[in-house]
Each structure stands twice: as C-alpha cells, then as structure tokens.
Coordinates of C-alpha atoms and ligand atoms in Angstrom, one line a residue:
Chain H
M1 CA 14.7 -3.5 24.7
W2 CA 16.3 -2.6 21.4
G3 CA 20.0 -1.5 21.9
P4 CA 22.3 -0.9 18.9
D5 CA 25.9 -1.8 19.5
T6 CA 28.2 -0.5 16.9
G7 CA 31.3 0.1 19.0
P8 CA 34.0 -2.2 20.2
P9 CA 33.4 -4.5 23.2
R10 CA 33.0 -2.5 26.4
H11 CA 36.5 -3.3 27.9
E12 CA 38.3 -1.9 24.9
Y13 CA 37.1 1.6 25.8
N14 CA 39.6 1.3 28.7
N15 CA 42.5 1.3 26.3
M16 CA 41.3 4.5 24.6
T17 CA 42.1 8.1 25.4
F18 CA 39.2 10.3 26.3
E19 CA 39.3 11.9 22.9
Q20 CA 39.2 8.5 21.2
Q21 CA 36.3 7.5 23.4
I22 CA 34.4 10.6 22.4
L23 CA 35.2 9.8 18.7
Q24 CA 33.9 6.3 19.2
Y25 CA 30.6 7.6 20.7
L26 CA 30.3 10.0 17.8
I27 CA 30.7 7.2 15.3
T28 CA 28.1 5.1 17.1
G29 CA 25.8 8.2 17.2
V30 CA 26.1 8.9 13.5
T31 CA 25.4 5.2 12.7
V32 CA 22.3 4.9 14.9
G33 CA 21.3 8.4 13.9
S34 CA 21.4 7.4 10.2
I35 CA 18.9 4.7 11.0
Y36 CA 16.6 7.2 12.9
A37 CA 16.9 9.5 9.8
L38 CA 15.9 6.7 7.5
I39 CA 12.8 5.9 9.6
G40 CA 12.0 9.6 9.9
M41 CA 12.1 9.8 6.1
G42 CA 9.3 7.2 6.0
F43 CA 7.2 9.5 8.2
N44 CA 8.0 12.4 5.9
I45 CA 7.0 10.7 2.7
I46 CA 3.5 9.9 4.0
Y47 CA 3.2 13.3 5.8
N48 CA 4.2 15.1 2.6
A49 CA 1.5 13.4 0.6
T50 CA -1.3 13.3 3.1
E51 CA -0.5 15.2 6.3
I52 CA -1.0 11.9 8.2
I53 CA 1.6 10.8 10.7
N54 CA 1.8 7.0 10.0
F55 CA 2.5 5.4 13.4
A56 CA 2.9 2.0 11.7
Q57 CA 6.2 3.2 10.3
G58 CA 8.2 1.3 12.9
E59 CA 6.3 -1.8 11.9
F60 CA 7.5 -1.4 8.3
V61 CA 11.0 -1.4 9.7
M62 CA 10.4 -4.6 11.7
L63 CA 8.8 -6.3 8.7
G64 CA 11.8 -5.3 6.6
G65 CA 14.1 -7.1 9.0
L66 CA 12.0 -10.1 9.6
L67 CA 11.1 -10.7 6.0
T68 CA 14.8 -10.6 5.1
V69 CA 15.5 -13.2 7.8
S70 CA 12.7 -15.4 6.3
G71 CA 14.0 -14.9 2.8
M72 CA 17.4 -16.1 3.9
Q73 CA 16.3 -19.0 6.2
L74 CA 13.3 -20.4 4.3
L75 CA 14.2 -19.6 0.7
H76 CA 18.0 -19.7 1.2
L77 CA 18.5 -16.5 -0.7
P78 CA 21.7 -14.5 -0.3
V79 CA 21.3 -11.2 1.6
P80 CA 20.8 -8.9 -1.4
F81 CA 18.0 -10.9 -2.9
A82 CA 16.3 -11.5 0.4
A83 CA 16.6 -7.7 1.0
I84 CA 15.0 -6.8 -2.3
L85 CA 12.2 -9.3 -1.7
A86 CA 11.6 -7.8 1.8
I87 CA 11.5 -4.2 0.4
I88 CA 8.9 -5.3 -2.2
G89 CA 7.0 -7.2 0.4
V90 CA 6.8 -4.2 2.8
S91 CA 5.8 -1.9 0.0
I92 CA 2.9 -4.3 -0.6
V93 CA 2.1 -4.1 3.1
G94 CA 2.1 -0.3 2.8
I95 CA -0.3 -0.5 -0.2
A96 CA -2.5 -2.9 1.7
L97 CA -2.6 -0.5 4.7
D98 CA -3.7 2.3 2.4
R99 CA -6.4 0.2 0.7
A100 CA -7.7 -1.4 3.8
A101 CA -7.6 1.4 6.4
I102 CA -6.9 4.8 4.8
R103 CA -8.7 4.9 1.5
P104 CA -12.1 3.7 2.7
L105 CA -12.2 6.7 5.0
K106 CA -11.0 9.2 2.5
D107 CA -13.1 12.0 3.9
A108 CA -11.9 11.5 7.5
S109 CA -9.7 14.1 9.3
P110 CA -6.0 13.5 9.5
I111 CA -6.3 12.9 13.3
T112 CA -8.8 10.1 12.7
L113 CA -6.4 8.5 10.2
I114 CA -3.5 8.9 12.5
I115 CA -5.4 7.0 15.2
I116 CA -6.1 4.3 12.6
T117 CA -2.4 4.0 11.9
I118 CA -1.8 3.4 15.6
G119 CA -4.4 0.6 15.5
A120 CA -2.7 -0.8 12.3
S121 CA 0.6 -0.9 14.1
I122 CA -0.8 -2.9 16.9
F123 CA -2.4 -5.3 14.5
I124 CA 0.8 -5.7 12.4
R125 CA 2.9 -6.4 15.5
G126 CA 0.4 -9.0 16.6
V127 CA 0.5 -10.8 13.3
A128 CA 4.3 -10.6 13.3
S129 CA 4.5 -12.3 16.7
L130 CA 2.3 -15.1 15.4
I131 CA 4.4 -15.6 12.3
W132 CA 7.9 -15.1 13.7
G133 CA 7.3 -15.6 17.4
K134 CA 8.8 -13.4 20.1
E135 CA 12.4 -14.4 19.8
P136 CA 15.1 -12.1 18.2
Y137 CA 16.8 -12.9 14.9
L138 CA 20.2 -11.8 13.5
I139 CA 21.0 -10.8 9.9
P140 CA 24.7 -11.5 9.1
A141 CA 26.8 -8.4 8.5
F142 CA 26.8 -7.5 4.8
S143 CA 30.6 -7.4 4.4
G144 CA 32.3 -9.0 7.4
E145 CA 32.8 -7.8 10.9
E146 CA 36.5 -6.8 10.8
P147 CA 36.5 -3.4 12.4
I148 CA 38.2 -0.6 10.5
P149 CA 40.6 1.5 12.7
F150 CA 39.8 5.2 12.6
F151 CA 42.0 7.6 14.5
G152 CA 42.2 5.3 17.5
A153 CA 38.6 4.4 17.4
V154 CA 37.0 1.8 15.2
I155 CA 34.2 1.7 12.6
Q156 CA 32.2 -1.5 11.9
P157 CA 31.8 -2.2 8.2
Q158 CA 28.1 -2.4 8.8
S159 CA 28.1 1.2 10.0
L160 CA 29.3 2.3 6.6
W161 CA 26.5 0.3 5.0
V162 CA 24.0 2.1 7.3
M163 CA 25.3 5.5 6.5
G164 CA 25.6 4.8 2.8
V165 CA 22.1 3.5 2.5
A166 CA 20.7 6.5 4.4
L167 CA 22.6 8.8 2.1
I168 CA 21.5 7.1 -1.0
V169 CA 17.9 7.1 0.2
V170 CA 17.8 10.8 1.1
L171 CA 19.4 11.7 -2.2
S172 CA 17.0 9.6 -4.2
L173 CA 14.0 11.1 -2.4
R174 CA 15.4 14.6 -3.0
Q175 CA 15.6 13.7 -6.6
F176 CA 12.1 12.2 -6.7
F177 CA 10.4 15.1 -5.0
G178 CA 12.5 17.8 -6.6
R179 CA 12.9 16.6 -10.1
T180 CA 10.2 14.2 -11.2
L181 CA 6.6 15.1 -12.2
T182 CA 5.2 12.4 -10.0
G183 CA 7.1 13.6 -7.0
K184 CA 5.9 17.2 -7.5
A185 CA 2.4 15.9 -8.1
M186 CA 2.6 14.2 -4.7
L187 CA 3.7 17.5 -3.0
A188 CA 0.9 19.3 -4.8
T189 CA -1.6 16.8 -3.5
A190 CA -0.4 17.4 0.0
V191 CA -0.4 21.2 0.0
Q192 CA -3.5 21.8 -2.2
P193 CA -5.6 18.7 -2.6
R194 CA -8.5 20.4 -4.3
A195 CA -6.3 22.2 -6.8
A196 CA -4.4 19.0 -7.4
K197 CA -7.7 17.3 -8.4
L198 CA -8.5 20.2 -10.7
V199 CA -5.3 19.7 -12.7
G200 CA -6.2 16.0 -13.1
I201 CA -3.9 14.5 -10.4
D202 CA -5.5 11.3 -9.0
A203 CA -5.1 12.0 -5.3
S204 CA -5.9 8.5 -4.1
Y205 CA -3.1 7.1 -6.3
M206 CA -0.7 9.6 -4.8
V207 CA -1.6 8.5 -1.3
L208 CA -1.1 4.9 -2.4
L209 CA 2.3 5.6 -3.8
S210 CA 3.4 7.4 -0.6
F211 CA 2.5 4.3 1.5
A212 CA 4.3 2.0 -0.9
L213 CA 7.4 4.3 -1.0
S214 CA 7.6 4.7 2.8
G215 CA 7.1 1.0 3.2
A216 CA 10.2 0.5 1.0
V217 CA 12.2 3.1 2.9
G218 CA 11.2 1.6 6.3
A219 CA 12.1 -1.9 5.1
A220 CA 15.5 -0.6 4.0
A221 CA 16.1 0.7 7.6
G222 CA 15.1 -2.6 9.1
I223 CA 17.4 -4.5 6.8
V224 CA 20.6 -2.5 7.4
I225 CA 20.2 -2.5 11.2
G226 CA 19.6 -6.3 11.2
P227 CA 23.3 -7.1 11.6
I228 CA 23.8 -4.3 14.3
S229 CA 20.8 -5.1 16.5
M230 CA 18.5 -8.1 16.7
V231 CA 15.3 -8.0 14.7
Q232 CA 12.2 -8.8 16.6
Y233 CA 8.5 -8.5 16.4
D234 CA 8.3 -5.5 18.7
M235 CA 11.4 -3.5 17.6
G236 CA 9.2 -1.1 15.7
V237 CA 7.7 0.5 18.8
M238 CA 10.9 2.1 20.0
L239 CA 12.4 2.7 16.5
G240 CA 9.2 4.2 15.2
L241 CA 9.2 6.7 18.1
K242 CA 12.9 7.5 17.5
G243 CA 12.3 8.1 13.8
F244 CA 9.3 10.3 14.6
C245 CA 11.5 12.2 17.0
A246 CA 14.1 12.7 14.2
A247 CA 11.5 14.0 11.9
I248 CA 10.2 16.4 14.6
I249 CA 13.6 17.7 15.4
G250 CA 14.3 18.4 11.8
G251 CA 10.9 19.8 11.1
I252 CA 8.5 17.2 9.7
G253 CA 8.5 17.2 5.9
H254 CA 12.1 18.5 5.4
P255 CA 14.4 16.0 3.7
W256 CA 17.6 17.4 5.1
G257 CA 16.0 18.3 8.4
V258 CA 15.3 14.7 9.1
V259 CA 18.9 13.7 8.5
F260 CA 20.0 16.5 10.8
G261 CA 17.4 15.4 13.4
G262 CA 18.3 11.7 13.2
I263 CA 22.0 12.3 13.6
T264 CA 21.6 14.8 16.3
L265 CA 19.4 12.4 18.3
G266 CA 21.8 9.5 17.6
I267 CA 24.8 11.5 18.9
V268 CA 23.1 12.9 21.9
E269 CA 21.9 9.4 22.9
S270 CA 25.3 7.9 22.3
L271 CA 27.1 10.6 24.3
G272 CA 24.5 10.5 27.0
A273 CA 24.7 6.7 27.3
G274 CA 28.5 6.7 27.2
L275 CA 29.3 9.6 29.5
I276 CA 26.3 9.5 31.9
S277 CA 24.5 6.2 31.9
S278 CA 23.1 3.9 29.3
G279 CA 19.9 3.8 31.4
Y280 CA 19.0 7.3 30.2
K281 CA 19.4 6.5 26.5
D282 CA 15.7 6.2 25.6
A283 CA 14.6 8.8 28.0
I284 CA 16.8 11.4 26.2
A285 CA 14.9 10.9 23.0
F286 CA 11.6 11.5 24.7
V287 CA 12.8 14.5 26.6
I288 CA 13.9 16.0 23.3
L289 CA 10.7 15.1 21.6
L290 CA 8.6 16.7 24.3
L291 CA 10.7 19.9 24.3
M292 CA 10.5 20.1 20.5
L293 CA 6.7 19.7 20.5
F294 CA 6.3 22.3 23.2
F295 CA 8.7 25.0 22.0
R296 CA 9.5 24.4 18.3
P297 CA 7.0 22.1 16.6
Q298 CA 8.1 23.3 13.2
G299 CA 11.5 21.8 13.9
V300 CA 15.0 23.3 14.4
L301 CA 15.4 23.9 10.6
G302 CA 11.8 24.5 9.8
K303 CA 10.6 28.0 9.0
S304 CA 7.0 27.9 8.0
K305 CA 4.6 25.6 6.3
G306 CA 5.3 27.2 3.0
D307 CA 8.8 25.9 2.2
R308 CA 8.1 22.3 2.8
V309 CA 9.7 20.0 0.3
Chain W
M1 CA -21.5 23.3 -25.2
L2 CA -22.2 23.0 -21.5
K3 CA -25.8 22.2 -20.3
V4 CA -26.5 22.0 -16.6
R5 CA -30.1 20.8 -16.2
N6 CA -32.0 21.0 -12.9
I7 CA -29.1 20.0 -10.6
S8 CA -29.3 19.8 -6.8
T9 CA -26.4 19.4 -4.4
F10 CA -26.1 18.8 -0.7
Y11 CA -23.6 19.4 2.1
D12 CA -24.4 16.7 4.6
R13 CA -28.2 17.0 4.5
I14 CA -28.4 20.7 3.7
Q15 CA -29.5 21.4 0.2
I16 CA -27.4 24.1 -1.5
L17 CA -28.4 24.1 -5.1
K18 CA -32.1 23.7 -5.7
G19 CA -32.7 22.7 -9.3
V20 CA -30.2 24.9 -11.1
S21 CA -30.2 25.0 -14.9
I22 CA -27.7 27.0 -17.0
H23 CA -26.1 26.6 -20.4
V24 CA -23.0 28.0 -21.9
G25 CA -22.7 28.1 -25.7
E26 CA -19.5 27.6 -27.7
G27 CA -17.3 30.7 -27.6
E28 CA -19.4 32.6 -25.1
I29 CA -18.5 34.3 -21.9
V30 CA -21.3 33.7 -19.4
A31 CA -21.3 35.5 -16.1
L32 CA -22.7 34.0 -12.9
I33 CA -23.4 36.6 -10.3
G34 CA -25.0 36.5 -6.9
A35 CA -24.4 37.4 -3.2
N36 CA -21.9 35.7 -1.0
G37 CA -23.2 32.2 -0.1
A38 CA -25.6 32.1 -3.1
G39 CA -24.0 28.8 -4.3
K40 CA -21.8 30.0 -7.2
T41 CA -18.7 28.1 -6.0
T42 CA -20.9 25.1 -5.3
L43 CA -22.2 25.1 -8.8
I44 CA -18.7 25.4 -10.3
N45 CA -17.4 22.6 -8.1
A46 CA -20.3 20.4 -9.1
I47 CA -19.4 21.0 -12.8
S48 CA -15.7 20.1 -12.0
G49 CA -16.8 16.9 -10.3
L50 CA -15.6 17.9 -6.9
L51 CA -19.1 17.5 -5.5
S52 CA -21.5 14.7 -6.3
V53 CA -24.7 15.6 -8.1
P54 CA -27.5 13.4 -6.9
D55 CA -30.2 15.1 -9.0
G56 CA -30.1 16.5 -12.5
T57 CA -27.7 16.3 -15.4
I58 CA -24.6 18.0 -16.7
M59 CA -23.8 17.6 -20.4
L60 CA -20.7 18.6 -22.2
G61 CA -21.8 18.4 -25.8
D62 CA -23.6 15.1 -26.0
R63 CA -21.7 13.6 -23.1
P64 CA -23.1 13.3 -19.6
I65 CA -20.4 14.3 -17.2
H66 CA -22.1 14.6 -13.8
N67 CA -20.9 11.2 -12.7
L68 CA -17.3 11.6 -13.8
S69 CA -14.3 12.0 -11.4
P70 CA -12.5 15.4 -11.5
V71 CA -9.7 13.8 -13.4
K72 CA -12.0 12.7 -16.2
I73 CA -13.6 16.1 -16.3
V74 CA -10.3 17.7 -16.9
K75 CA -9.6 15.2 -19.6
A76 CA -13.0 16.0 -21.1
G77 CA -11.8 19.6 -21.5
I78 CA -13.1 21.6 -18.5
S79 CA -10.5 23.4 -16.3
Q80 CA -11.3 25.5 -13.2
V81 CA -9.4 28.4 -11.7
P82 CA -10.6 28.0 -8.1
E83 CA -11.6 30.7 -5.7
G84 CA -8.6 31.8 -3.7
R85 CA -6.3 30.7 -6.5
L86 CA -5.0 27.6 -4.6
I87 CA -1.6 27.6 -6.3
F88 CA 1.0 25.0 -5.2
S89 CA 2.9 27.5 -3.1
P90 CA 6.1 25.4 -2.2
L91 CA 6.7 24.7 -5.9
T92 CA 8.2 27.0 -8.5
V93 CA 6.1 29.0 -11.0
E94 CA 7.2 26.7 -13.8
D95 CA 6.4 23.6 -11.8
N96 CA 2.9 24.9 -11.1
L97 CA 2.5 25.3 -14.9
K98 CA 3.9 21.9 -15.6
L99 CA 1.5 20.3 -13.1
G100 CA -1.3 22.1 -15.0
A101 CA -0.4 19.8 -17.9
Y102 CA -0.2 16.8 -15.7
L103 CA -2.6 14.7 -17.8
R104 CA -0.9 15.7 -21.0
Y105 CA 2.4 14.4 -19.6
R106 CA 0.7 11.2 -19.0
S107 CA -0.3 11.1 -22.6
K108 CA 3.3 11.9 -23.7
E109 CA 2.9 15.4 -25.2
K110 CA 6.2 16.7 -24.1
D111 CA 7.0 19.1 -27.0
E112 CA 3.5 20.5 -27.1
I113 CA 3.7 21.2 -23.4
A114 CA 6.9 23.2 -23.8
Q115 CA 5.1 25.2 -26.4
S116 CA 2.1 25.7 -24.1
I117 CA 4.4 27.0 -21.4
E118 CA 5.7 29.6 -23.8
E119 CA 2.2 30.6 -24.7
V120 CA 1.3 31.2 -21.1
Y121 CA 4.5 33.2 -20.7
S122 CA 3.6 35.4 -23.6
L123 CA 0.2 35.9 -22.1
F124 CA 1.8 36.8 -18.7
P125 CA 5.4 38.0 -19.3
L126 CA 5.7 38.5 -15.5
L127 CA 5.5 34.8 -14.9
K128 CA 8.4 34.2 -17.3
E129 CA 10.6 36.5 -15.3
R130 CA 9.6 34.6 -12.2
S131 CA 9.6 31.2 -13.7
S132 CA 12.0 29.6 -11.1
Q133 CA 10.7 31.6 -8.2
I134 CA 8.7 29.8 -5.4
A135 CA 5.1 30.4 -6.2
G136 CA 4.2 31.2 -2.6
T137 CA 6.3 34.3 -2.8
L138 CA 4.3 35.9 -5.7
S139 CA 2.0 38.8 -5.1
G140 CA -1.8 38.2 -5.2
G141 CA -2.1 39.4 -8.8
E142 CA 0.8 37.2 -9.9
Q143 CA -0.7 34.2 -8.1
Q144 CA -4.0 34.8 -10.0
M145 CA -2.1 34.9 -13.3
L146 CA -0.4 31.7 -12.3
A147 CA -3.6 30.0 -11.4
L148 CA -5.0 31.1 -14.8
G149 CA -1.9 29.9 -16.6
R150 CA -2.0 26.6 -14.8
A151 CA -5.6 26.0 -15.8
L152 CA -4.8 26.9 -19.4
M153 CA -1.9 24.3 -19.5
A154 CA -4.6 21.6 -19.7
R155 CA -5.8 23.2 -22.9
P156 CA -9.4 23.4 -21.8
R157 CA -12.4 24.0 -24.2
L158 CA -14.3 25.4 -21.2
L159 CA -12.7 27.5 -18.5
L160 CA -14.5 28.0 -15.2
L161 CA -13.3 31.1 -13.4
D162 CA -14.2 31.6 -9.7
E163 CA -13.8 35.2 -8.6
P164 CA -10.6 35.9 -10.4
S165 CA -10.4 39.5 -9.2
L166 CA -11.1 38.7 -5.5
G167 CA -8.7 40.7 -3.3
L168 CA -6.8 42.3 -6.2
A169 CA -6.1 46.0 -6.7
P170 CA -8.3 47.6 -9.4
L171 CA -5.4 48.0 -11.8
V172 CA -4.5 44.3 -11.5
S173 CA -8.1 43.2 -11.8
A174 CA -8.4 45.2 -15.0
Q175 CA -5.4 43.3 -16.4
I176 CA -6.9 39.9 -15.5
F177 CA -10.2 40.9 -17.1
K178 CA -8.3 42.0 -20.3
T179 CA -6.7 38.6 -20.4
I180 CA -10.1 36.9 -20.0
V181 CA -11.4 38.7 -23.1
R182 CA -8.2 37.8 -25.0
L183 CA -8.7 34.2 -24.1
R184 CA -12.2 34.2 -25.4
E185 CA -10.9 35.6 -28.7
S186 CA -8.5 32.7 -28.9
G187 CA -11.4 30.3 -28.8
V188 CA -11.9 29.4 -25.1
T189 CA -15.4 29.3 -23.7
I190 CA -15.7 30.9 -20.3
L191 CA -18.0 30.6 -17.3
L192 CA -17.2 33.6 -15.1
V193 CA -18.1 34.0 -11.4
E194 CA -17.4 37.5 -10.2
Q195 CA -17.9 39.7 -7.1
N196 CA -17.4 42.6 -9.4
A197 CA -20.8 42.1 -11.2
R198 CA -20.4 45.2 -13.3
A199 CA -17.1 44.3 -14.8
A200 CA -18.2 40.7 -15.3
L201 CA -21.4 41.7 -17.1
R202 CA -19.6 44.2 -19.3
M203 CA -17.4 41.6 -20.8
S204 CA -20.0 38.8 -20.9
D205 CA -22.5 37.8 -23.6
R206 CA -25.1 36.5 -21.1
G207 CA -25.5 36.3 -17.4
Y208 CA -27.3 34.4 -14.6
V209 CA -28.2 35.7 -11.2
L210 CA -28.1 33.1 -8.5
E211 CA -29.9 33.6 -5.1
T212 CA -29.8 31.0 -2.4
G213 CA -29.3 28.1 -4.7
T214 CA -31.8 29.1 -7.4
V215 CA -31.4 31.0 -10.7
V216 CA -33.7 34.0 -10.3
L217 CA -32.7 35.9 -13.5
Q218 CA -31.1 35.1 -16.8
D219 CA -30.7 37.4 -19.8
K220 CA -28.3 39.1 -22.2
A221 CA -25.5 40.7 -20.2
Q222 CA -26.4 44.2 -21.5
R223 CA -30.0 43.8 -20.4
L224 CA -29.0 42.6 -16.9
L225 CA -26.8 45.7 -16.6
E226 CA -30.0 47.8 -17.3
N227 CA -32.2 45.7 -15.0
K228 CA -33.4 47.8 -12.0
E229 CA -33.3 44.8 -9.6
V230 CA -29.8 43.9 -10.7
Q231 CA -28.6 47.5 -10.4
R232 CA -30.0 47.8 -6.9
A233 CA -28.8 44.5 -5.6
Y234 CA -25.5 43.9 -7.4
L235 CA -24.3 47.1 -9.1
G236 CA -24.6 49.5 -6.2
K237 CA -26.9 51.8 -8.0
G238 CA -30.0 53.1 -6.2
K239 CA -28.3 53.2 -2.8
K240 CA -27.6 56.8 -3.4
E241 CA -31.3 57.5 -3.8
I242 CA -31.9 55.8 -0.5
W243 CA -29.3 58.0 1.2
D244 CA -30.8 61.1 -0.4
A245 CA -34.3 60.4 0.8
Ligands
ADP1 N1 -17.9 22.7 2.8 C1 -19.1 23.1 3.1 N2 -19.8 22.5 4.1 C2 -21.1 23.0 4.4 N3 -21.6 24.1 3.8 C3 -20.9 24.7 2.8 C4 -19.6 24.3 2.4 N4 -19.2 25.1 1.4 C5 -20.2 26.0 1.2 N5 -21.2 25.8 2.1 C6 -22.5 26.5 2.1 O1 -23.0 26.5 0.8 C7 -23.6 27.7 0.5 C8 -23.1 28.2 -0.9 O2 -21.7 28.5 -0.7 P1 -20.8 28.9 -2.0 O3 -21.2 28.0 -3.1 O4 -19.4 28.9 -1.6 O5 -21.4 30.4 -2.3 P2 -20.7 31.5 -3.2 O6 -19.6 30.9 -4.0 O7 -21.9 31.9 -4.0 O8 -20.3 32.6 -2.3 C9 -23.3 28.7 1.6 O9 -24.5 28.7 2.4 C10 -22.2 28.0 2.4 O10 -22.3 28.2 3.8
MG2 MG1 -17.6 31.5 -3.9

C-alpha cells in the first residue's frame, strides 16, 4: 500500500511538543495534499474538455514515476532530463489513449467513455507490471535530504519541490484556460460542443490536447512524489482515487477548488493518521468522497455548472 | 450562391428530410417556415455539416460542401446562429466574440479581428457595455445578440439563423429583426428560420414552407403572405372565422 512519509522518523515525534507535532502533521498533510491536487488537476483538464472522468489518471502518475526511473537507470540521464522525457512520454500515452479508445467512439455517452477509461487503466497497469515488474523503485530526492527546521518541526526539501510544482502547474493551467485562445476553445468545446464546431473549433483536436495535457500533469505528480514514496506499477489505483476525491471536494472543474480539495484531504488524512490511527488513513478519503457525492456533488466551493473554469 | 439539391437526412434509421431542394441567391434574405418538427433545424444543421447528408448535394457557388466538416464549412463562409443561441456561458462576452473568429486567429488576422469586434459592438452597443461580463449572466435578448455577433466574427458570406426571436419579448425581437435587415444591407446573404412567420416573410425576398421533411410551397415572400393556406396554417388568420362559425 502506498504510504507517503514526509515527516521525521517516528521516534523523533516523542521529542516534540503537542503543538509541534500538529505542525508536523500539517506539513505532511499539505505536501501529500499538493500531490492529490496535482492528480485532481489531471481529472479536471479532461473533464473540462469532455465531461469524461478519466479513471486512467492514476496510471499517468505511475507511468511518470516509472519512466523517470527508467530514464535514469537505462539511459543514465540526470533527474531533470529523465523527468522531461517521462512527461513527454506520458503525454504520448495520453494521446494514444484518446486515439485508440476515445475517438473511435466519439458519439458514445460520457458514461460509456468513463467505463472505457477504467478498462484502459487496468490494461496500462498490466503492461507496466510486465515492463517494470511488481517491485518498488525509488527516485533520489531532487535536492538532498537534509531536513529544514521549521518552528520545531521539519520540512523535507522534497516537500518544497512538491508544493512548488503543484503551485506552478495550477498557475500555468489558470493562465492557459483563462488567457489563451486554445484554452478558451477547450472550455467552449466542453460546455457547448455544437456551438464550438459552428465557430470552427476542431472538437476532436481539443479532446486530444486535453489527454496530452493531463498526461503531462499526471506525470509531473508521479515524478515529484518518487523520492517521497516508492513508485510501483499499482500506485495509480490509490493515488487516482485520492486525486478524484480532491477534485470532488473542490467541485470538479474548478482549478482552485481542486487545490483546496487536495490539501484538505491531505491534512485530514495526516491528522487522522497521526492522532487516531494510521490504519484509517485511506478510509478517511473514501468516507469524505462518499459524503461529498451524497450531499454536495458540486463540491464545497462549486456553485453551479455555469461558472466552471 | 447556396444550392441545396434533393437532400435526405436520417436520425438513426428515421428519415427526416425527404428530398429537400432550396436555393439562396447572393444578397437575398430567404425565409424557411414550417411547424415544429418539420425539419427546419435539421436542414440548417445539414448545411453546416453537423449532420451527414447521404443523398443529394449542397453547393456553395461551384463548390460541393455536403461532405465537408463543420470547420471547413465555416472556412468556406457559412456561419450559423443556432437555435437556443448556445453561447459559451462561462466565458466573457468578449471571449465569446473572439472564439467566433477562432479560424481567423489561426490564419493570423489579429488586427482585422480587433476591428471586427468593434463592428459587432457598434451593431450592438449593449454588448460593448457588457464586454467583460460572463455571458451566462446576460438576458435572453442580449444572448441572442451575442450569438449573432459571434457568428458575424467569422465574416460569413452566408448566415444561417435558426429561430433568432425564440423566447424573446416582442420589442427585443423587433430589434433583432432590424439588425438582420441591416446585415443584409451590408452584403450578408441570409437564410432565416422563424417561428414568427409573418415577421420573417415581411423582411424576406422569398420563402419556403417545409412540412414533415418536404418543401410544400415556395414563392416570393409577398405572395406567401397573401397565400390562403399559409395564412391559415402559419399566420394565424382564418382561425377567427372558425370561431365565428
Ligand atoms: N437528435 C435527434 N434524434 C432523433 N430525432 C431527432 C433529433 N433531432 C430532431 N429529431 C426529429 O427530427 C424532426 C425534425 O426536427 P427539427 O429539424 O428540429 O424540426 P424544426 O426545427 O422544424 O422544429 C422531428 O421529428 C424531431 O423529432
Ligand atoms: Mg428547430
């Protein structure tokens, strides 16, 4: 089971005051939450362009991590180059998924396509287990492992990378959908596909682009968590569901909502695991997910369908 | 300019259009009237390339367009204002207009596009006031103006209008109709589908009456207005006599 570990070794908690322990849990929560947010953004991109929930999103994350490992081990590339290669590689997987499984069924309902993405996720996981086997790999930390003291708690340098990458990705996406014509055309295709065609937007190209883009964002998530948790062929299952949960908490389609959702989930999990029992960690996410789907499917921040960006 | 010859279309296996032929000459306004479900929207969507046309031909000038994608048809110079307006509601008014010129951005006409936006604003000053407002918050009439403006941003030679007055107050409808006449004066050819058959025929040169997927009448607009059948079925005249009897 995938378990992020961004805090100090267990025994060091004993030397901390209660406040410092809480702070430590919060730091862990925000780090893990940033990853959930990144994965949730991948869901959002495809949902924004197509109204499909892509359940192979977690597999994009896994592939990002494992391709980086291969780039480093087989091609002897330094981390940044291996990472870029992995991001490009997973974008291509996204494009292939669209071409092979989504586009041929362009008139199918979103629910059919969602089921197809579940099938695709099982297929990708199977192929990954054949290529990389079932053992876990570790990506070395990007800038050392010397913890940075922070008001009596500590921050791992990799945590800063995770938060920084999540922030850069959300700001870039915001810029893309809010400022560029292509981004707006993608939104237009999602909300009003017929009218989008009538102004000359090539809808199938927009869908392709959304799969490539969410492949890239998913890969980025898989790369930055590589040094925090192991990367493994089946890590996408749990991470995909957590990212989906983040998107649902924030209201699927909302760029800041997913950041809020991811960090909320990360903090609740971390506090729950630290103060109650780590055995409940994953259960917490699913309880939140079910409660959200029952009582507030538009998300905590979501208002109506109209203001989706 | 536009010649639709003997086209048929199907939804699943149900035939909707049964050998429809119409033509629209350069600079004309041509009205297409008919009851709900007659196939008017289907015909317009077939022209726009949203529906496949297994039988018959559609020519724009000398060019067959019935096998082209919607994108290529916009490029060829045909824009549609769809029934129900279908504006991009989460985007601003100005973004809706810019997306109307999507293909022109692709061919790098930035300066001309800015000028087109100003032209749309001078046609609909209300849109200029609301340029940075989210389009979904506009009133029905304003949304119709936006849908019209968005279609004009592609600089079409032929404009297909599907029920532009649907659901609008009479005063607002009148304003939309006035704009349509002005557009024709500026050189745009128009094919107009309207519920309000009287208003449509009054501003049109010619008209077609569509019934269950077939053209049953075609004539000069003035003569259709005087036609007893048309008056009874579409202009609401004659009903009074029935009541009186
Ligand atoms: N998507 C669709 N699937 C099946 N039948 C349709 C569809 N759209 C329209 N129709 C049918 O096609 C016929 C013509 O519809 P339409 O062209 O919308 O008529 P109009 O615009 O004249 O009111 C109607 O009988 C309608 O029920
Ligand atoms: Mg109609």
